[in-house]
Coordinates of C-alpha atoms in Angstrom, one line a residue:
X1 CA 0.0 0.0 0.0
X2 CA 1.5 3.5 -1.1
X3 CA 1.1 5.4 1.9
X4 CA 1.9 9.3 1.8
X5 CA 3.5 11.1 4.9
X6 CA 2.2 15.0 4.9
X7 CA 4.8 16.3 6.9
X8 CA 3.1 19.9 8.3
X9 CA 2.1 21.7 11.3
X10 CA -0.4 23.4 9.2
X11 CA -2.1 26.4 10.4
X12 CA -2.1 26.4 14.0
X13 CA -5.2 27.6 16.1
X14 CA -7.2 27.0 12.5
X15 CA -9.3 24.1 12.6
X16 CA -11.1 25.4 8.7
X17 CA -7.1 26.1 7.8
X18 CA -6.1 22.4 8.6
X19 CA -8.8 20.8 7.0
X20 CA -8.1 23.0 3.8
X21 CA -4.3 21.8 3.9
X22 CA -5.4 18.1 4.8
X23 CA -7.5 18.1 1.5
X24 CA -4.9 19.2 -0.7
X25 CA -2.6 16.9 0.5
X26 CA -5.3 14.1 0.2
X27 CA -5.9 15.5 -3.6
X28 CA -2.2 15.1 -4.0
X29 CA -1.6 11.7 -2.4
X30 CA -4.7 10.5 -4.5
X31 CA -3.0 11.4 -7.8
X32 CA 0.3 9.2 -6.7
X33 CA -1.1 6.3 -6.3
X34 CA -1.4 6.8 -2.5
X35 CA -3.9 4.4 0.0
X36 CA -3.1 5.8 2.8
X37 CA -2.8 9.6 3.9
X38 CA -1.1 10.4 7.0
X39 CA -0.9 13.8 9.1
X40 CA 0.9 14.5 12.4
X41 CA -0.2 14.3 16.6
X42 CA -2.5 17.7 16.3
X43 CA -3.1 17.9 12.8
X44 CA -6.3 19.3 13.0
X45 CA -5.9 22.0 15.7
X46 CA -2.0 22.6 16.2
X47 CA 0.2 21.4 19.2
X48 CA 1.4 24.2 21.1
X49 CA -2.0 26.1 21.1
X50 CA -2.3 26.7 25.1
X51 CA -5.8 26.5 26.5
X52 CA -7.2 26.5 22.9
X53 CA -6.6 22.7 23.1
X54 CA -9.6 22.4 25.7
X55 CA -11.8 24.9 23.3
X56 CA -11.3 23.3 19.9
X57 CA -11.5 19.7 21.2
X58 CA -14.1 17.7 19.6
X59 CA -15.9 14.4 20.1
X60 CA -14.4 11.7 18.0
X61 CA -17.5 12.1 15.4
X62 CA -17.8 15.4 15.9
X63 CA -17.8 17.8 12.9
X64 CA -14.2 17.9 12.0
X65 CA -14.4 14.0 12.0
X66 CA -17.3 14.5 9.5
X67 CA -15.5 16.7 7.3
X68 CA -12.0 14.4 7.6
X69 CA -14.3 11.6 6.2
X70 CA -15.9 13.8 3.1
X71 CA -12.2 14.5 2.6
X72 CA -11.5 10.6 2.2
X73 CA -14.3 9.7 0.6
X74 CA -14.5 12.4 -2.0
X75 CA -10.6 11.6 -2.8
X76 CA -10.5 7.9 -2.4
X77 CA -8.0 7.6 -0.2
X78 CA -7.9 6.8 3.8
X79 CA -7.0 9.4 6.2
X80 CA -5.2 9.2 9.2
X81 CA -4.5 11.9 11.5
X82 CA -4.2 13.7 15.1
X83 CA -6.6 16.1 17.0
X84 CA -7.9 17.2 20.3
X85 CA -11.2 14.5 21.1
X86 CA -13.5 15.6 23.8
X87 CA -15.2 12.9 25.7
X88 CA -17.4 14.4 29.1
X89 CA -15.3 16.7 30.7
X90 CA -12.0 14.7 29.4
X91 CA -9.4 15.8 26.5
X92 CA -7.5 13.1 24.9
X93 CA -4.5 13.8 22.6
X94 CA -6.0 11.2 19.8
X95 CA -5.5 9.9 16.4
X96 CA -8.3 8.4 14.3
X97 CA -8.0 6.7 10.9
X98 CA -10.8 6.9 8.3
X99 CA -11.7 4.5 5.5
X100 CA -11.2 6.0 1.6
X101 CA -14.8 5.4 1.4
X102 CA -15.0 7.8 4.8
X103 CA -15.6 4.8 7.1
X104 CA -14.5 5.8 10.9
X105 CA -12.1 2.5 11.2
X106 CA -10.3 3.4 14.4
X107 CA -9.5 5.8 16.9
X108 CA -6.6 5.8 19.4
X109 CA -5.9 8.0 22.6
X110 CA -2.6 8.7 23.5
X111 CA -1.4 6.3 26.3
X112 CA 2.3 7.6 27.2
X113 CA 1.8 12.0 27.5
X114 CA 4.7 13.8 27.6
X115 CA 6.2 16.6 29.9
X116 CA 4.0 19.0 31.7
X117 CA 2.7 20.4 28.2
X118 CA 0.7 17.5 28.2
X119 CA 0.1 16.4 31.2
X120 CA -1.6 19.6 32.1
X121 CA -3.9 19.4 28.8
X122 CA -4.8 15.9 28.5
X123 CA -5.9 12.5 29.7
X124 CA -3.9 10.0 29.2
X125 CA -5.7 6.7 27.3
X126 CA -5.8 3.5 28.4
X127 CA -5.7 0.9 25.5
X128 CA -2.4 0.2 24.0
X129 CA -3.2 -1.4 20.8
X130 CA -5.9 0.1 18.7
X131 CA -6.1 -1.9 15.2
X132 CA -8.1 -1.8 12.0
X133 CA -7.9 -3.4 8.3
X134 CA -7.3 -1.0 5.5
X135 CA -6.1 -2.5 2.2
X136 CA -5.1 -6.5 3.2
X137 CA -3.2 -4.6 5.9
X138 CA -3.1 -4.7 9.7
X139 CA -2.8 -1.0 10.7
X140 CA -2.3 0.1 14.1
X141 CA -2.0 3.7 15.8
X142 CA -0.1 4.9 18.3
X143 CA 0.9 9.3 18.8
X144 CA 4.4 10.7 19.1
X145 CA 6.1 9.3 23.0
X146 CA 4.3 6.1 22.6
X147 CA 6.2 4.9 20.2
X148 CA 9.3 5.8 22.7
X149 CA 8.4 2.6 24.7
X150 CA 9.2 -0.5 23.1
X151 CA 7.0 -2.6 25.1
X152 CA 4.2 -0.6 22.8
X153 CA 5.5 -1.5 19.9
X154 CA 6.1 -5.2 20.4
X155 CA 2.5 -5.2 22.0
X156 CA 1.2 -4.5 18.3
X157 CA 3.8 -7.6 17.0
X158 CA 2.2 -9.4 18.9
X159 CA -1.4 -8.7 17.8
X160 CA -0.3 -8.6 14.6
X161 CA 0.0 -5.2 13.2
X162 CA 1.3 -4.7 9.9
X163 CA 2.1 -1.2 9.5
X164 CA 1.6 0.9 12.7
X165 CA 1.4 4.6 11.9
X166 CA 2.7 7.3 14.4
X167 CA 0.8 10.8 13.8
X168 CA 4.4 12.5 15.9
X169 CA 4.8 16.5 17.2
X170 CA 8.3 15.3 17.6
X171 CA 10.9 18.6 19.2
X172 CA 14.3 19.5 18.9
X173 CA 17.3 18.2 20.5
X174 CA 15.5 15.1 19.7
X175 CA 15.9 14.0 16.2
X176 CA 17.4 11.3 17.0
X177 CA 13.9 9.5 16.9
X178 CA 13.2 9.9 14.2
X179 CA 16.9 9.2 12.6
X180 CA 17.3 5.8 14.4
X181 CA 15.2 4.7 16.7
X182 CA 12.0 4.3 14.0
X183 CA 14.1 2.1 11.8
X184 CA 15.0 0.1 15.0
X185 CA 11.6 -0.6 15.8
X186 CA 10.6 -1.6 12.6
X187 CA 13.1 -4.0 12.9
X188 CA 12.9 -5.4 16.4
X189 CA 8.8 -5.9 15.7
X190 CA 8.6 -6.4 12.5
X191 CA 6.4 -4.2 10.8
X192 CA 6.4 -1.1 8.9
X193 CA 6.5 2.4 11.0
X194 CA 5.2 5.4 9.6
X195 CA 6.3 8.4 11.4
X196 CA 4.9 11.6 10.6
X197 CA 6.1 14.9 12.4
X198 CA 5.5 18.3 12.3
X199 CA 7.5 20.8 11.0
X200 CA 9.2 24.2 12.1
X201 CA 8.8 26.6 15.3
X202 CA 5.1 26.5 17.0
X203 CA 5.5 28.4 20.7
X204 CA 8.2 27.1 22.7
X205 CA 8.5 24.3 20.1
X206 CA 11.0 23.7 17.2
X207 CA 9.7 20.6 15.6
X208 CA 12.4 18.4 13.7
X209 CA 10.4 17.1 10.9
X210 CA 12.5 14.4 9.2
X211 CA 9.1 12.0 8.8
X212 CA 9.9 8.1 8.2
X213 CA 8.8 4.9 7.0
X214 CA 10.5 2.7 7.8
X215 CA 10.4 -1.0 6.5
X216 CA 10.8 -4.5 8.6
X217 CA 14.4 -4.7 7.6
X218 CA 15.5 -1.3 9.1
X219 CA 15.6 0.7 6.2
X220 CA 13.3 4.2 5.6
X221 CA 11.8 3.8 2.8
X222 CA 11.1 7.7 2.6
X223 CA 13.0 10.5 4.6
X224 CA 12.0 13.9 5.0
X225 CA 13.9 16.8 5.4
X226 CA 14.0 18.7 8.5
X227 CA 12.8 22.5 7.6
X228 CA 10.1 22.3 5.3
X229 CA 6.4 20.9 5.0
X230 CA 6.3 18.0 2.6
X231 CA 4.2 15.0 1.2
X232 CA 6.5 12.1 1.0
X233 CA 5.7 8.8 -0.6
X234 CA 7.0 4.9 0.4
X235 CA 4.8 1.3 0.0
X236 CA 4.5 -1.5 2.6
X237 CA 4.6 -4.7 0.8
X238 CA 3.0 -7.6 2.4
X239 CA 4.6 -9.8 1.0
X240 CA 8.2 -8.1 1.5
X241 CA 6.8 -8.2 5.2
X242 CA 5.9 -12.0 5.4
X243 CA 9.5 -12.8 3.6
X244 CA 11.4 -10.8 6.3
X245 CA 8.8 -12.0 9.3
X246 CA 10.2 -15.8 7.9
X247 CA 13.9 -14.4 7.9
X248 CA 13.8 -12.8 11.3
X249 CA 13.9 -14.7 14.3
X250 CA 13.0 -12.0 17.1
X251 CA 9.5 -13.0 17.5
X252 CA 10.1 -16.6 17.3
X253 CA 12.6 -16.7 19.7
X254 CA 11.4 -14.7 22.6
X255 CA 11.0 -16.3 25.9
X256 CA 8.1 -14.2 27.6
X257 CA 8.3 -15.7 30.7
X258 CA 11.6 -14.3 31.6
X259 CA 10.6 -11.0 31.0
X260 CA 7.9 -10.9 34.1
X261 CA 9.4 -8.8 36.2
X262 CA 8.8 -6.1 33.7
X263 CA 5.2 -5.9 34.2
X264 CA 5.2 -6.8 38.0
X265 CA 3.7 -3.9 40.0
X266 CA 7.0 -2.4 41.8

């Protein structure tokens, strides 16, 4: 599956803004050949938008949601991407992925928040692995410091995700996320990783870019640059998959039940 990787911090504090910039990009991605669109943690609202976070929030089929999906559906292609989801008196940091036909397939909370920023905005979720099938593929969502925890990604080994995408508002001095730790865990789980950051200076923020896929074997497919919004392009193969999940022993040969102590209560 072509999957396109709209690296962008859009127009922060604009929800109308975003959705304009998400259906261009969808437009674009469309045109290439793309089954997959996907935009960074935030896309829909901006990151470092202060208490406007709690205003702009929105259930998960709330009216942006509606308008993602027209945006799918009308362009054929599947949307993935990160807002502000309002449940009760709760804020999540949340990602939700759309069918091209403008299906709601999944929607993922942010488990792992990080630094005050966060903590003082949202709730952190509660399920780790949040799946759905989207073109013979097994894709799973996780936002930005999750994927920081490998104990989250091999969870979604494990259940079998295929390509796990990672809507990211990934900050300076940190790069190195992006650089080498994405193709690691692509390769330790086996699976493809679709990182997607934003880009430039939002607040206190300077956001690295430098959006990945990477493949099973540790290789990015597609690299982004670090200072400008882009639409990048790589494929995850199944059947490239399946050949390097027969090659690579990792998940055969673990032995869970020496690794216990890591989820004993302390």
């Amino acid at each position: 599956m072509r999957t396109a990787l709209l690296q962008s911090s859009g127009r922060p504090g604009s929800v109308a803004e975003n959705l304009k910039v998400l259906d261009e990009a969808a437009g674009r991605a469309a045109a290439a050949g793309a089954g997959l669109l996907a935009a960074p943690e935030m896309f829909l609202t901006g990151y470092a938008i202060g208490d406007d976070i709690a205003r702009l929030a929105e259930p998960a089929d709330g009216a942006s949601a509606r308008a993602v999906a027209e945006i799918a559906a009308h362009h054929g292609v599947a949307v993935a991407y990160g807002y502000p989801e309002r449940d009760g008196e709760a804020v999540y940091n949340s990602a939700r992925l759309v069918s091209a036909d403008g299906r709601a397939l999944a929607n993922y909370r942010k488990t792992h928040l990080f630094g005050c920023f966060e903590r003082d905005h949202f709730t952190p979720g509660e399920r780790a692995v949040v799946q759905a099938e989207l073109n013979g593929l097994t894709v799973g969502l996780m936002i930005c410091y999750d994927v920081e925890f490998p104990e989250n990604t091999r969870a979604h080994a494990l259940a079998g995700t295929d390509l796990l995408v990672v809507p990211t508002a990934q900050m300076h001095p940190y790069q190195f996320v992006p650089e080498s730790m994405i193709p690691v865990r692509a390769f330790e789980s086996q699976m493809y990783v679709a990182y997607v950051n934003r880009v430039g200076t939002e607040g206190e923020f300077e956001f690295v870019g430098l959006s990945t896929l990477a493949g099973p074997d540790g290789v990015a497919r597609a690299r982004a640059g670090r200072g400008a919004e882009q639409l990048v392009f790589a494929d995850a193969d199944p059947a490239f998959l399946a050949a390097s999940r027969e090659a690579n022993p990792y998940l055969k040969d673990r032995r869970p039940g020496l690794y216990e102590p890591l989820v004993r209560p302390s």
